[in-house]
mmCIF file of C-alpha atoms in Angstrom:
data_model
loop_
_atom_site.group_PDB
_atom_site.id
_atom_site.type_symbol
_atom_site.label_atom_id
_atom_site.label_comp_id
_atom_site.label_asym_id
_atom_site.label_seq_id
_atom_site.Cartn_x
_atom_site.Cartn_y
_atom_site.Cartn_z
ATOM 1 C CA UNK P 1189 100.156 102.109 105.255
ATOM 2 C CA UNK P 1190 101.701 102.352 101.830
ATOM 3 C CA UNK P 1191 105.422 101.577 102.114
ATOM 4 C CA UNK P 1192 106.630 98.279 103.587
ATOM 5 C CA UNK P 1193 110.270 98.574 104.688
ATOM 6 C CA UNK P 1194 111.897 95.184 105.254
ATOM 7 C CA UNK P 1195 114.113 94.488 108.241
ATOM 8 C CA UNK P 1196 116.599 91.610 108.246
ATOM 9 C CA UNK P 1197 119.193 90.598 110.795
ATOM 10 C CA UNK P 1198 121.955 93.101 110.043
ATOM 11 C CA UNK P 1199 120.117 95.749 108.038
ATOM 12 C CA UNK P 1200 120.785 99.250 109.376
ATOM 13 C CA UNK P 1201 119.029 101.731 107.088
ATOM 14 C CA UNK P 1202 115.375 100.889 107.720
ATOM 15 C CA UNK P 1203 114.878 103.734 110.197
ATOM 16 C CA UNK P 1204 116.608 106.240 107.890
ATOM 17 C CA UNK P 1205 114.145 105.210 105.168
ATOM 18 C CA UNK P 1206 111.233 105.468 107.599
ATOM 19 C CA UNK P 1207 112.337 109.022 108.444
ATOM 20 C CA UNK P 1208 112.799 109.943 104.778
ATOM 21 C CA UNK P 1209 109.250 108.936 103.890
ATOM 22 C CA UNK P 1210 107.902 110.715 106.989
ATOM 23 C CA UNK P 1211 109.249 113.937 105.461
ATOM 24 C CA UNK P 1212 107.001 113.225 102.467
ATOM 25 C CA UNK P 1213 103.964 112.491 104.649
ATOM 26 C CA UNK P 1214 103.872 108.860 103.505
ATOM 27 C CA UNK P 1215 102.896 106.123 105.941
ATOM 28 C CA UNK P 1216 105.364 103.283 106.399
ATOM 29 C CA UNK P 1217 105.663 100.070 108.340
ATOM 30 C CA UNK P 1218 108.793 98.088 109.118
ATOM 31 C CA UNK P 1219 108.300 94.404 108.295
ATOM 32 C CA UNK P 1220 110.370 91.747 110.080
ATOM 33 C CA UNK P 1221 111.936 89.312 107.622
ATOM 34 C CA UNK P 1222 110.288 86.297 109.238
ATOM 35 C CA UNK P 1223 106.839 87.578 108.365
ATOM 36 C CA UNK P 1224 105.294 85.556 105.534
ATOM 37 C CA UNK P 1225 103.077 88.216 103.983
ATOM 38 C CA UNK P 1226 103.057 91.914 103.202
ATOM 39 C CA UNK P 1227 100.322 94.250 104.524
ATOM 40 C CA UNK P 1228 97.362 94.214 102.150
ATOM 41 C CA UNK P 1229 97.645 97.950 101.359
ATOM 42 C CA UNK P 1230 101.333 97.844 100.383
ATOM 43 C CA UNK P 1231 102.101 100.025 97.360
ATOM 44 C CA UNK P 1232 105.897 99.985 97.563
ATOM 45 C CA UNK P 1233 108.368 97.559 99.176
ATOM 46 C CA UNK P 1234 111.745 98.990 100.174
ATOM 47 C CA UNK P 1235 114.631 96.630 100.906
ATOM 48 C CA UNK P 1236 117.108 98.870 102.750
ATOM 49 C CA UNK P 1237 120.858 98.802 103.091
ATOM 50 C CA UNK P 1238 123.017 97.181 105.725
ATOM 51 C CA UNK P 1239 124.685 93.828 106.145
ATOM 52 C CA UNK P 1240 121.964 91.186 106.202
ATOM 53 C CA UNK P 1241 123.244 88.044 107.925
ATOM 54 C CA UNK P 1242 126.644 89.720 108.173
ATOM 55 C CA UNK P 1243 127.158 89.311 104.432
ATOM 56 C CA UNK P 1244 128.112 85.702 105.143
ATOM 57 C CA UNK P 1245 128.456 83.444 102.103
ATOM 58 C CA UNK P 1246 127.800 86.371 99.747
ATOM 59 C CA UNK P 1247 126.014 89.737 100.148
ATOM 60 C CA UNK P 1248 122.265 89.146 100.066
ATOM 61 C CA UNK P 1249 122.610 85.414 99.394
ATOM 62 C CA UNK P 1250 121.061 84.275 102.705
ATOM 63 C CA UNK P 1251 118.470 87.067 103.049
ATOM 64 C CA UNK P 1252 117.084 86.016 99.691
ATOM 65 C CA UNK P 1253 115.699 82.902 101.451
ATOM 66 C CA UNK P 1254 113.967 84.761 104.316
ATOM 67 C CA UNK P 1255 110.222 83.966 104.544
ATOM 68 C CA UNK P 1256 109.111 87.473 103.545
ATOM 69 C CA UNK P 1257 110.938 87.242 100.213
ATOM 70 C CA UNK P 1258 108.373 84.824 98.751
ATOM 71 C CA UNK P 1259 105.730 87.517 99.182
ATOM 72 C CA UNK P 1260 108.063 90.212 97.811
ATOM 73 C CA UNK P 1261 108.784 88.154 94.678
ATOM 74 C CA UNK P 1262 105.065 87.539 94.131
ATOM 75 C CA UNK P 1263 104.299 91.219 94.775
ATOM 76 C CA UNK P 1264 106.886 92.264 92.170
ATOM 77 C CA UNK P 1265 105.789 89.662 89.628
ATOM 78 C CA UNK P 1266 102.212 90.933 90.010
ATOM 79 C CA UNK P 1267 103.370 94.448 89.107
ATOM 80 C CA UNK P 1268 104.011 95.845 92.595
ATOM 81 C CA UNK P 1269 106.832 98.368 93.044
ATOM 82 C CA UNK P 1270 110.045 97.302 94.797
ATOM 83 C CA UNK P 1271 113.102 99.430 95.591
ATOM 84 C CA UNK P 1272 116.362 97.859 96.777
ATOM 85 C CA UNK P 1273 119.173 100.033 98.098
ATOM 86 C CA UNK P 1274 122.758 98.816 98.551
ATOM 87 C CA UNK P 1275 122.302 95.483 100.397
ATOM 88 C CA UNK P 1276 118.702 95.613 99.170
ATOM 89 C CA UNK P 1277 119.996 95.802 95.592
ATOM 90 C CA UNK P 1278 122.220 92.788 96.288
ATOM 91 C CA UNK P 1279 119.211 90.863 97.674
ATOM 92 C CA UNK P 1280 117.179 91.679 94.536
ATOM 93 C CA UNK P 1281 120.007 90.324 92.369
ATOM 94 C CA UNK P 1282 120.275 87.164 94.468
ATOM 95 C CA UNK P 1283 116.495 86.661 94.320
ATOM 96 C CA UNK P 1284 116.427 86.981 90.532
ATOM 97 C CA UNK P 1285 114.155 90.038 90.500
ATOM 98 C CA UNK P 1286 116.963 91.965 88.800
ATOM 99 C CA UNK P 1287 119.552 90.673 86.354
ATOM 100 C CA UNK P 1288 123.282 90.574 87.009
ATOM 101 C CA UNK P 1289 125.542 90.026 90.011
ATOM 102 C CA UNK P 1290 127.546 92.050 92.509
ATOM 103 C CA UNK P 1291 131.276 91.584 93.037
ATOM 104 C CA UNK P 1292 133.798 93.013 95.498
ATOM 105 C CA UNK P 1293 134.866 96.567 94.753
ATOM 106 C CA UNK P 1294 137.715 96.568 92.279
ATOM 107 C CA UNK P 1295 140.206 97.961 94.821
ATOM 108 C CA UNK P 1296 138.877 95.574 97.537
ATOM 109 C CA UNK P 1297 138.292 98.571 99.875
ATOM 110 C CA UNK P 1298 135.087 99.574 101.622
ATOM 111 C CA UNK P 1299 134.115 102.928 100.104
ATOM 112 C CA UNK P 1300 132.057 105.479 102.058
ATOM 113 C CA UNK P 1301 131.721 108.883 100.402
ATOM 114 C CA UNK P 1302 129.391 111.062 98.366
ATOM 115 C CA UNK P 1303 129.639 110.506 94.626
ATOM 116 C CA UNK P 1304 128.338 112.203 91.500
ATOM 117 C CA UNK P 1305 125.738 110.271 89.526
ATOM 118 C CA UNK P 1306 124.240 110.835 86.098
ATOM 119 C CA UNK P 1307 120.520 110.249 85.587
ATOM 120 C CA UNK P 1308 120.566 107.968 82.532
ATOM 121 C CA UNK P 1309 116.849 107.319 82.165
ATOM 122 C CA UNK P 1310 113.891 109.124 83.752
ATOM 123 C CA UNK P 1311 111.116 107.151 82.071
ATOM 124 C CA UNK P 1312 110.277 105.450 85.341
ATOM 125 C CA UNK P 1313 108.544 106.303 88.618
ATOM 126 C CA UNK P 1314 111.690 106.417 90.748
ATOM 127 C CA UNK P 1315 113.505 109.110 88.745
ATOM 128 C CA UNK P 1316 110.461 110.932 87.375
ATOM 129 C CA UNK P 1317 111.508 114.155 89.155
ATOM 130 C CA UNK P 1318 114.724 114.378 87.119
ATOM 131 C CA UNK P 1319 115.736 115.036 83.548
ATOM 132 C CA UNK P 1320 117.948 112.685 81.593
ATOM 133 C CA UNK P 1321 121.518 113.893 81.963
ATOM 134 C CA UNK P 1322 120.978 115.551 85.361
ATOM 135 C CA UNK P 1323 123.877 115.159 87.781
ATOM 136 C CA UNK P 1324 123.164 114.423 91.450
ATOM 137 C CA UNK P 1325 125.383 113.819 94.461
ATOM 138 C CA UNK P 1326 124.393 110.909 96.754
ATOM 139 C CA UNK P 1327 126.351 108.943 99.403
ATOM 140 C CA UNK P 1328 127.572 105.392 98.884
ATOM 141 C CA UNK P 1329 128.860 102.944 101.513
ATOM 142 C CA UNK P 1330 129.755 99.459 100.325
ATOM 143 C CA UNK P 1331 132.432 96.837 99.789
ATOM 144 C CA UNK P 1332 130.493 94.769 97.247
ATOM 145 C CA UNK P 1333 129.247 97.320 94.718
ATOM 146 C CA UNK P 1334 131.007 96.182 91.572
ATOM 147 C CA UNK P 1335 127.989 95.425 89.366
ATOM 148 C CA UNK P 1336 128.431 92.950 86.508
ATOM 149 C CA UNK P 1337 126.208 91.437 83.849
ATOM 150 C CA UNK P 1338 127.209 89.330 80.830
ATOM 151 C CA UNK P 1339 124.911 91.026 78.334
ATOM 152 C CA UNK P 1340 125.213 94.677 79.326
ATOM 153 C CA UNK P 1341 124.299 95.735 75.782
ATOM 154 C CA UNK P 1342 120.800 94.279 76.261
ATOM 155 C CA UNK P 1343 120.412 96.142 79.547
ATOM 156 C CA UNK P 1344 121.433 99.418 77.894
ATOM 157 C CA UNK P 1345 119.212 98.824 74.848
ATOM 158 C CA UNK P 1346 116.164 98.251 77.064
ATOM 159 C CA UNK P 1347 116.804 101.507 78.976
ATOM 160 C CA UNK P 1348 117.206 99.514 82.182
ATOM 161 C CA UNK P 1349 120.291 101.459 83.283
ATOM 162 C CA UNK P 1350 118.910 104.367 85.311
ATOM 163 C CA UNK P 1351 121.960 105.757 87.152
ATOM 164 C CA UNK P 1352 125.641 105.844 86.240
ATOM 165 C CA UNK P 1353 128.669 106.863 88.325
ATOM 166 C CA UNK P 1354 130.488 109.906 86.913
ATOM 167 C CA UNK P 1355 133.755 108.215 87.920
ATOM 168 C CA UNK P 1356 134.205 104.456 88.039
ATOM 169 C CA UNK P 1357 134.341 104.257 91.817
ATOM 170 C CA UNK P 1358 134.099 100.484 92.268
ATOM 171 C CA UNK P 1359 134.718 98.820 88.896
ATOM 172 C CA UNK P 1360 131.058 98.445 87.871
ATOM 173 C CA UNK P 1361 130.602 97.586 84.224
ATOM 174 C CA UNK P 1362 129.739 100.715 82.202
ATOM 175 C CA UNK P 1363 129.883 102.714 85.494
ATOM 176 C CA UNK P 1364 126.417 101.367 86.364
ATOM 177 C CA UNK P 1365 125.082 102.557 89.752
ATOM 178 C CA UNK P 1366 121.406 101.639 89.391
ATOM 179 C CA UNK P 1367 119.144 99.538 87.188
ATOM 180 C CA UNK P 1368 115.519 98.469 86.857
ATOM 181 C CA UNK P 1369 113.734 95.473 85.372
ATOM 182 C CA UNK P 1370 112.163 95.545 81.916
ATOM 183 C CA UNK P 1371 108.718 96.282 83.387
ATOM 184 C CA UNK P 1372 110.168 99.258 85.330
ATOM 185 C CA UNK P 1373 108.600 98.293 88.637
ATOM 186 C CA UNK P 1374 111.699 96.847 90.359
ATOM 187 C CA UNK P 1375 114.647 99.170 91.036
ATOM 188 C CA UNK P 1376 118.075 98.578 92.533
ATOM 189 C CA UNK P 1377 120.886 101.014 93.252
ATOM 190 C CA UNK P 1378 124.014 101.079 95.396
ATOM 191 C CA UNK P 1379 123.842 104.809 96.433
ATOM 192 C CA UNK P 1380 121.729 105.705 99.485
ATOM 193 C CA UNK P 1381 118.967 108.252 98.684
ATOM 194 C CA UNK P 1382 117.685 108.042 102.292
ATOM 195 C CA UNK P 1383 120.955 109.668 103.402
ATOM 196 C CA UNK P 1384 120.428 112.744 101.202
ATOM 197 C CA UNK P 1385 117.060 114.095 102.329
ATOM 198 C CA UNK P 1386 117.730 117.479 103.928
ATOM 199 C CA UNK P 1387 119.149 120.548 102.190
ATOM 200 C CA UNK P 1388 120.215 121.898 105.612
ATOM 201 C CA UNK P 1389 122.623 118.969 105.764
ATOM 202 C CA UNK P 1390 123.863 119.694 102.276
ATOM 203 C CA UNK P 1391 121.742 117.596 99.942
ATOM 204 C CA UNK P 1392 118.135 116.568 99.326
ATOM 205 C CA UNK P 1393 118.588 114.799 95.982
ATOM 206 C CA UNK P 1394 117.672 111.505 97.613
ATOM 207 C CA UNK P 1395 114.367 112.847 98.877
ATOM 208 C CA UNK P 1396 113.611 113.988 95.335
ATOM 209 C CA UNK P 1397 114.223 110.413 94.140
ATOM 210 C CA UNK P 1398 111.909 108.906 96.771
ATOM 211 C CA UNK P 1399 109.271 111.530 95.956
ATOM 212 C CA UNK P 1400 109.146 110.119 92.426
ATOM 213 C CA UNK P 1401 106.798 107.375 93.652
ATOM 214 C CA UNK P 1402 104.510 110.063 95.099
ATOM 215 C CA UNK P 1403 104.605 112.139 91.922
ATOM 216 C CA UNK P 1404 103.752 109.045 89.893
ATOM 217 C CA UNK P 1405 100.716 108.441 92.154
ATOM 218 C CA UNK P 1406 101.993 105.063 93.298
ATOM 219 C CA UNK P 1407 101.936 106.332 96.896
#
């Protein structure tokens, strides 16, 4: 087993992610949030999208305190790779593994559609299959995707912005759709790569993103 996919009350993308990595021949295991440790052979933790705890209080704010998160934080701080998608991104922000905060979309509407994204930085495992400046089309589905950080200049200077919306779909500062930490082992993005994994269905850009961890020999 190489990829641990977390499952909280209310997440709904864990099986899509399991399927996506099956297409790449990578072993996965879904980990219930009340578990207190990750499997010993974990190489990548994925925190999938959904509505953990019904988004009560604030998106990701309660899931951040689930027992498994202590192990995830230690895993990340020890250099392990972590990928948070949509609600997973919100949980990473709430847990302090990524900087910034997520607000309601600027127009207060839930947005579900495919959007164009620019690859801003490819000097990381997740986007290693792309060139800087590439445009990709990946679905989004969220109400709280309006990313904000006080010192966005620092984030940009450190090349921590990895994906940017072509159009400002939700009010995110500097059109930011995805970021990473300074060490480039923790990634968060609002778009759903696990929903763009089959060219027969119109798009496999997401599979190409997930394959980046294989190409980089992390998996």
